[in-house]
mmCIF file of C-alpha atoms and ligand atoms in Angstrom:
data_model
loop_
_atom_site.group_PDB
_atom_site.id
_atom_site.type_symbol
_atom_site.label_atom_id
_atom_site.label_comp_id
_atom_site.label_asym_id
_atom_site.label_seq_id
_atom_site.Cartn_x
_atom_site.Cartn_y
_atom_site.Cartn_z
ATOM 1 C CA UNK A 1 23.613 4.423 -16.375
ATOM 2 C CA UNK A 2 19.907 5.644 -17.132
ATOM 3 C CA UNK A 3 18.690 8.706 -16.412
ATOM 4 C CA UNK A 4 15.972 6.482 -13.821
ATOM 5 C CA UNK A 5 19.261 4.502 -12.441
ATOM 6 C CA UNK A 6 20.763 7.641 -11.639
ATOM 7 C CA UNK A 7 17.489 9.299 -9.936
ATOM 8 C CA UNK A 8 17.377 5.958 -8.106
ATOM 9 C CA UNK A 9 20.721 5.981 -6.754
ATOM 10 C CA UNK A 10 20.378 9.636 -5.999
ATOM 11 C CA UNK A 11 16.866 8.680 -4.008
ATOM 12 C CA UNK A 12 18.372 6.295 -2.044
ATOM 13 C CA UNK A 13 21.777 8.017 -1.066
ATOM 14 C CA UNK A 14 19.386 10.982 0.201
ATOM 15 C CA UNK A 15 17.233 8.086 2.157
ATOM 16 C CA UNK A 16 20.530 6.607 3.633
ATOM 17 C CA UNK A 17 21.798 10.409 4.798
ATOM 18 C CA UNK A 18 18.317 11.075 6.001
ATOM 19 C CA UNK A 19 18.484 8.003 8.391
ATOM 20 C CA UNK A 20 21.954 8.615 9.577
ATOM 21 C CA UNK A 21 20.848 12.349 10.566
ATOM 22 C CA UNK A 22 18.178 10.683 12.725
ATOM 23 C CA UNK A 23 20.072 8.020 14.179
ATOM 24 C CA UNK A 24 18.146 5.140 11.877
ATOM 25 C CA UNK A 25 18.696 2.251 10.630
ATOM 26 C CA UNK A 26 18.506 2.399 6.581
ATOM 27 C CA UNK A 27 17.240 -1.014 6.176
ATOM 28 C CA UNK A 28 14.130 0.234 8.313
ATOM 29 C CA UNK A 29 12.837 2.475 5.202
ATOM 30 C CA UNK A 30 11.026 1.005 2.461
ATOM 31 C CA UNK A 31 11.175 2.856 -0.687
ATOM 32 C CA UNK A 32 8.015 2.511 -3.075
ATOM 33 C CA UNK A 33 8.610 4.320 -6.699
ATOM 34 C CA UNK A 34 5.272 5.551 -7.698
ATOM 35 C CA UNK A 35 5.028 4.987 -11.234
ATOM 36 C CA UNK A 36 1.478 6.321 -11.744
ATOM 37 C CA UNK A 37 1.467 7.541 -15.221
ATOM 38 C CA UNK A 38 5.112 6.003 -15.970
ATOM 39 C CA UNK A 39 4.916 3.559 -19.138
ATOM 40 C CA UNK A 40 5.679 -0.187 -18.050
ATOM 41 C CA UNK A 41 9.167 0.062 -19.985
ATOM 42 C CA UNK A 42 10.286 3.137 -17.321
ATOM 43 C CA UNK A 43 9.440 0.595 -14.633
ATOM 44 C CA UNK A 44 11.315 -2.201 -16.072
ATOM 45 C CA UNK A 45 14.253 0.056 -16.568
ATOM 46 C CA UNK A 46 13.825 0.932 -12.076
ATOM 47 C CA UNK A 47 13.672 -3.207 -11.609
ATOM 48 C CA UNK A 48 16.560 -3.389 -13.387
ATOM 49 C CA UNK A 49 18.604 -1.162 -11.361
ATOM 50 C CA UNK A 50 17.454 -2.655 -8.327
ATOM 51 C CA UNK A 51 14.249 -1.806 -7.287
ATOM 52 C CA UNK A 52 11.320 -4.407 -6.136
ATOM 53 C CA UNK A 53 8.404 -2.308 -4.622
ATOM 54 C CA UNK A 54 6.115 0.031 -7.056
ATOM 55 C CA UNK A 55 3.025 1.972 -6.235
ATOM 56 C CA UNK A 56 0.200 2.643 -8.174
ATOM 57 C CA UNK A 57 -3.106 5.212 -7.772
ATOM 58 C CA UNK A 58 -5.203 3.291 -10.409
ATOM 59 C CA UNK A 59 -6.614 0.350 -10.668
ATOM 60 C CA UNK A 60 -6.576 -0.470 -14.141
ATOM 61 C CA UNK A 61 -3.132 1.405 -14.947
ATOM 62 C CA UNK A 62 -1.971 -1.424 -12.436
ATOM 63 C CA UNK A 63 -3.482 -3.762 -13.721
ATOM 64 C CA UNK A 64 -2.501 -3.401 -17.246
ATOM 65 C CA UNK A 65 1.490 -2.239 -15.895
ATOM 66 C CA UNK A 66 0.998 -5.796 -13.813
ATOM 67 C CA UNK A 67 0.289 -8.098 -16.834
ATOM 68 C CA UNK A 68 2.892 -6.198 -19.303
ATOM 69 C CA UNK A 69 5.839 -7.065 -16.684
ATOM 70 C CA UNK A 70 4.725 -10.405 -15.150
ATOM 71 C CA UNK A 71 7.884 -11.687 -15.959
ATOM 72 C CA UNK A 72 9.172 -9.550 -12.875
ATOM 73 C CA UNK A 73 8.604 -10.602 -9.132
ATOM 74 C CA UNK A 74 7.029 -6.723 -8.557
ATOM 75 C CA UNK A 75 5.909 -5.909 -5.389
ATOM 76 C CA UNK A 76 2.998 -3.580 -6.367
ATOM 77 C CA UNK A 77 1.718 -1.069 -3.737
ATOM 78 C CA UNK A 78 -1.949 0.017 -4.554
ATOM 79 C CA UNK A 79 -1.960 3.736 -2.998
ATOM 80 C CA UNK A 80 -4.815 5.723 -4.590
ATOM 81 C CA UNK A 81 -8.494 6.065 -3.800
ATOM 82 C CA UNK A 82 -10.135 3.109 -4.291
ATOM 83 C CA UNK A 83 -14.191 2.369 -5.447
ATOM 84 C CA UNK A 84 -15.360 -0.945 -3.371
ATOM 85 C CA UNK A 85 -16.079 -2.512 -6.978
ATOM 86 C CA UNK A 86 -12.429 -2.027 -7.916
ATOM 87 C CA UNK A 87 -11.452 -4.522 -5.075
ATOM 88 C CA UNK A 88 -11.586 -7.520 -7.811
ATOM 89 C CA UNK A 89 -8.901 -6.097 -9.548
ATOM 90 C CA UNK A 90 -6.774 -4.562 -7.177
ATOM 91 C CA UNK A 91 -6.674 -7.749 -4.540
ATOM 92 C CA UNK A 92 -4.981 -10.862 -7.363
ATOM 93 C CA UNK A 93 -2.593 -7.967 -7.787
ATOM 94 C CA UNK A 94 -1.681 -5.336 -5.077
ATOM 95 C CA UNK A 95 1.241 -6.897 -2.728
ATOM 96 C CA UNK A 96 0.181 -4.063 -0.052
ATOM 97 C CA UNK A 97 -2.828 -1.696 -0.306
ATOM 98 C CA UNK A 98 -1.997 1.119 1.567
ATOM 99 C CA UNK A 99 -4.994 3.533 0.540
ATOM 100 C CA UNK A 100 -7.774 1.625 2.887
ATOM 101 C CA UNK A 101 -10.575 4.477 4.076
ATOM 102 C CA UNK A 102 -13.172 2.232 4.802
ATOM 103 C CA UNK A 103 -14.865 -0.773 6.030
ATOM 104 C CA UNK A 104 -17.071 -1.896 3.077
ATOM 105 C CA UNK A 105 -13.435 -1.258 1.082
ATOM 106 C CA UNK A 106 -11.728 -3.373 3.795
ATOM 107 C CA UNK A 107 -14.358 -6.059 3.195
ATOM 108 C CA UNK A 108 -14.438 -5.872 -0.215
ATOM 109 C CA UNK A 109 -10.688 -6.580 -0.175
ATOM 110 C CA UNK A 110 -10.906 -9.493 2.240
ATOM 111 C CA UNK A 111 -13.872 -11.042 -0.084
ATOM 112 C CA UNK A 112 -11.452 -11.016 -3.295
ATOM 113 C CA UNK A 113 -8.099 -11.539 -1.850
ATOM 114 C CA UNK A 114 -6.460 -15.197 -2.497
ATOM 115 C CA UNK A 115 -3.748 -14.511 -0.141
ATOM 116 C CA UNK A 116 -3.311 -12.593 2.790
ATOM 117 C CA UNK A 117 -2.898 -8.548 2.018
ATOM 118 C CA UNK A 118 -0.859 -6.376 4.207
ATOM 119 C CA UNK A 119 -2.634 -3.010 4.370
ATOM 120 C CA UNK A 120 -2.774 0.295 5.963
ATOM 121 C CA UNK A 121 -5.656 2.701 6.637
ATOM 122 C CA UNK A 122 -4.666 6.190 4.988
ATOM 123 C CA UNK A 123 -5.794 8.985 7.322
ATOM 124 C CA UNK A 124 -7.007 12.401 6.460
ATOM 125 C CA UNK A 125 -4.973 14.519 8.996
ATOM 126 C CA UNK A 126 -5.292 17.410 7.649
ATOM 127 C CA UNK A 127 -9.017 17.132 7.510
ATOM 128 C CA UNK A 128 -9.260 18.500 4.208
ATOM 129 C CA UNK A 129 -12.721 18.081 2.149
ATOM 130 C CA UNK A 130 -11.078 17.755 -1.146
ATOM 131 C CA UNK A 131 -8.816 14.502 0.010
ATOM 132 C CA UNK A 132 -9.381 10.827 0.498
ATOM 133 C CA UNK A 133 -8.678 8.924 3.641
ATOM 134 C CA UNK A 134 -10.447 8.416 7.112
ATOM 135 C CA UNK A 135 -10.860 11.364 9.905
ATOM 136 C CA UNK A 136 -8.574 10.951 12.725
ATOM 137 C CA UNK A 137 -11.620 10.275 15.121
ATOM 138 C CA UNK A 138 -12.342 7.358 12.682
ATOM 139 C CA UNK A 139 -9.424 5.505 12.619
ATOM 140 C CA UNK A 140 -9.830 2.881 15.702
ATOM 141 C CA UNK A 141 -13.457 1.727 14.773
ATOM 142 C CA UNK A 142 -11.764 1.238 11.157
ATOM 143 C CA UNK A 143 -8.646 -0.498 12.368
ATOM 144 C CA UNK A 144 -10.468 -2.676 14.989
ATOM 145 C CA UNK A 145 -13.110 -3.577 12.168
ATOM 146 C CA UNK A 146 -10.127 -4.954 9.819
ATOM 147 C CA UNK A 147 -8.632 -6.667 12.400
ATOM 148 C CA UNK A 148 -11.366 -8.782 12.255
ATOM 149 C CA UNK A 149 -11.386 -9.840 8.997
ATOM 150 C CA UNK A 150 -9.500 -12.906 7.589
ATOM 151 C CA UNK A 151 -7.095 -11.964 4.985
ATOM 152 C CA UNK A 152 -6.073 -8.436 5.803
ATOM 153 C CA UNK A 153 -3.386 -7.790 7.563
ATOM 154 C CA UNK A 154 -3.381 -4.394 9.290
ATOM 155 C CA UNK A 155 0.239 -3.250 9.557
ATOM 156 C CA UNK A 156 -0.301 0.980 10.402
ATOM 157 C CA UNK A 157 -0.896 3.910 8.612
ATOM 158 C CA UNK A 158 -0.371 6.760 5.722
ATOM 159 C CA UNK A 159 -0.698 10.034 5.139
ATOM 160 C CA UNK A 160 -0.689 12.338 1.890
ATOM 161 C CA UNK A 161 -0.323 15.628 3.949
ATOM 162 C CA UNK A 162 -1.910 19.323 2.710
ATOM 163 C CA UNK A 163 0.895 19.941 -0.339
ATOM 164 C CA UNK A 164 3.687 22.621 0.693
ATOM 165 C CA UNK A 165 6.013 23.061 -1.424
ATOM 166 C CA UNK A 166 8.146 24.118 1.824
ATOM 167 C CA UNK A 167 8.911 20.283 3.526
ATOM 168 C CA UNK A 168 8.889 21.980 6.783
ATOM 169 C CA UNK A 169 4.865 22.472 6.562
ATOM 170 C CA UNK A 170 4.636 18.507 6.339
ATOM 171 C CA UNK A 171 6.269 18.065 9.396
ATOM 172 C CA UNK A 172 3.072 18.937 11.722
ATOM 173 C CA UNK A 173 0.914 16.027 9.885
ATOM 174 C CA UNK A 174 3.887 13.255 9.971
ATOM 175 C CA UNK A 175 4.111 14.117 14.107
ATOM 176 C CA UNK A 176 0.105 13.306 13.968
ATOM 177 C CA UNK A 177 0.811 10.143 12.105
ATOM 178 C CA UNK A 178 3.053 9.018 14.195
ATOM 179 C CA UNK A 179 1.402 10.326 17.436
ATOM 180 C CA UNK A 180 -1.784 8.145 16.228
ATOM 181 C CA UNK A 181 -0.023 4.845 15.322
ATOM 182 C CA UNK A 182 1.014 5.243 19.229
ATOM 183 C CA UNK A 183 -2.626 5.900 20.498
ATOM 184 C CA UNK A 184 -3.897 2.871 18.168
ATOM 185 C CA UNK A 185 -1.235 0.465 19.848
ATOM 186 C CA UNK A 186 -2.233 1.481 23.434
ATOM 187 C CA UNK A 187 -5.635 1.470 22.971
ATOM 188 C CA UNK A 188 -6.051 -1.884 20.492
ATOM 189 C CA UNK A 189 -3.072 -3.780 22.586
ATOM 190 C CA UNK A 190 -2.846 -6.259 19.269
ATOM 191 C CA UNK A 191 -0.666 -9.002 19.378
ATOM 192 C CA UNK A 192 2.275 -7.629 16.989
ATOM 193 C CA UNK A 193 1.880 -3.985 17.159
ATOM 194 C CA UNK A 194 1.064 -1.734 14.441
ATOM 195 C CA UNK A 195 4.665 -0.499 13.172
ATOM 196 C CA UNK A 196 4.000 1.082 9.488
ATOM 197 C CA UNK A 197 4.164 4.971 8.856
ATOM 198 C CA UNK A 198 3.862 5.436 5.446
ATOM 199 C CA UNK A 199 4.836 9.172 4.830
ATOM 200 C CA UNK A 200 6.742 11.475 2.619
ATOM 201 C CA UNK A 201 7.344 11.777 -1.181
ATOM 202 C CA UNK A 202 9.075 13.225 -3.293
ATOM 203 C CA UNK A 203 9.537 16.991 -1.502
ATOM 204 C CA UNK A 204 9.002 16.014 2.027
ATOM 205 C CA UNK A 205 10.519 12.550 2.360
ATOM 206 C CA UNK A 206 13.657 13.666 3.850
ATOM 207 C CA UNK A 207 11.472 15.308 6.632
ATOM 208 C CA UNK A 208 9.370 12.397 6.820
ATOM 209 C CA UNK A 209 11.903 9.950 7.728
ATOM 210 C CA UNK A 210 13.223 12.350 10.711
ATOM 211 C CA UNK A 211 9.722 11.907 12.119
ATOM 212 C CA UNK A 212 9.685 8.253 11.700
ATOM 213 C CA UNK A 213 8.568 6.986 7.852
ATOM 214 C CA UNK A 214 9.001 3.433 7.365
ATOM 215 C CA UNK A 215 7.785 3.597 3.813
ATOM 216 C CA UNK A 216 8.500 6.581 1.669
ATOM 217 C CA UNK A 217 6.245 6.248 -2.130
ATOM 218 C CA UNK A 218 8.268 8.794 -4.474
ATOM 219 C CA UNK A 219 7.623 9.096 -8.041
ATOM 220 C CA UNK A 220 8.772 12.371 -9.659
ATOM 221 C CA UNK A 221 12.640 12.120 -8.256
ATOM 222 C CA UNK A 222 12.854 8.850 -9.670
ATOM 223 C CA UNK A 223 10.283 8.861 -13.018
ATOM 224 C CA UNK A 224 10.645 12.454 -13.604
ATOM 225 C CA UNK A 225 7.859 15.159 -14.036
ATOM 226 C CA UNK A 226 4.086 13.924 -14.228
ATOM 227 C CA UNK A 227 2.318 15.153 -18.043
HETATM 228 C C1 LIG B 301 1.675 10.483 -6.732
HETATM 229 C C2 LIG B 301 1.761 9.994 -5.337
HETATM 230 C C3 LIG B 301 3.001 9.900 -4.675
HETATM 231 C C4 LIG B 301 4.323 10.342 -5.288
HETATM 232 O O1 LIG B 301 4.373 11.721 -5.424
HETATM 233 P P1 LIG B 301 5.703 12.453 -5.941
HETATM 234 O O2 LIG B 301 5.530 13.837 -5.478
HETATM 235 O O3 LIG B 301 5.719 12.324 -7.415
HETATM 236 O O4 LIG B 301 6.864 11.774 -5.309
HETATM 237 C C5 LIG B 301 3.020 9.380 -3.393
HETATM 238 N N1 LIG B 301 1.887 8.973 -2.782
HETATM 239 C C6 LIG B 301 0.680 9.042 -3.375
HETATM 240 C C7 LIG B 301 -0.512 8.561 -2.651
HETATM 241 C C8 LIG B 301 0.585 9.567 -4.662
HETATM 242 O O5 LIG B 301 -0.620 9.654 -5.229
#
């Protein structure tokens, strides 16, 4: 077995226990391996032992990791900050983007997209000035404004809390998440409720899907360290 089998199998046995501590179903947790500065072989090597969904921070890393494996049916999950002009190359590609922090992004998306994208607006709980993602007092104008658009699909939200290297701290932001995915269905009443939370990597995942994560994106425990 490779050493990226083995951190994969590892990943996912630590995913299963999580659930079972919290009384979840396993099935009900997406994992999305974050290959951001992984070559395209390390990625083949993951699809090989199993695993569909990938996320990416770049546009053009994506891109280039996209056309190197299209022999492989990847899901690719765009999850970094995103420049409206990017949109054209993210939307033929991304299977989910779940880094959307604004409207003219949103729209941008919708303009370039040939099918229809599954997204999620990424929310800057912690409020900090250095981080992407919308303010929590943003977040229903945002999500009502995508709802209107053809070819998004607005599925919930994500978070990239404050790093700790102590999981606990990551807890207080994943409540928040979860607290405002709540508040959105309540107050939007759509017709299939909002049911994404994607939360947790790498340190914190284990945490995050105690308080709910239905996607987890982890790269270093699968890839290994970042250069
Ligand atoms: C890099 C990254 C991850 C994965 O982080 P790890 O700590 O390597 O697991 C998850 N989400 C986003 C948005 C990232 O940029």
């Amino acid at each position: 077995m490779t050493i990226i089998a083995a951190n994969l199998k590892e990943v996912r046995n630590r995913i299963a226990a999580a659930a079972a501590r919290s009384g979840r179903d396993p099935a009900a947790i997406r994992l999305v391996a974050v290959s951001k500065t992984a070559p395209a072989e390390a990625v083949r090597e993951a699809f090989e032992a199993g695993q569909t969904a990938f996320g990416e921070n770049y546009a053009q890393e994506m891109a280039a990791k996209a056309a190197a494996l299209s022999d492989l049916p990847i899901e690719w999950h765009f999850i970094g900050h995103l420049q409206k002009n990017k949109a054209k190359v993210v939307a033929p590609i991304a299977a989910w983007v779940e880094s959307v922090d604004s409207i003219e992004l949103a729209e941008a998306m919708g303009r370039r997209a040939t099918k229809t994208i599954p997204c999620l607006i990424e929310v800057n709980v912690g409020g900090e000035a250095s981080k992407s993602g919308v303010a929590p007092e943003g977040v229903a104008g945002l999500a009502r404004g995508i709802m209107a658009l053809p070819r998004l699909s607005l599925e919930g939200l994500m978070v990239i809390p404050p790093f700790d290297p102590d999981p606990e701290q990551s807890k207080p932001y994943f409540r928040k998440l979860r607290a405002m995915l709540d508040a959105l269905n309540e107050e939007l009443n759509p017709e299939r409720p909002l049911h994404v939370l994607s939360m947790g990597m790498s340190h914190d995942f284990e945490v995050a899907i105690e308080e709910g994560a239905t996607i987890v994106r982890i790269g270093t425990a699968i890839f290994g360290p970042r250069p």
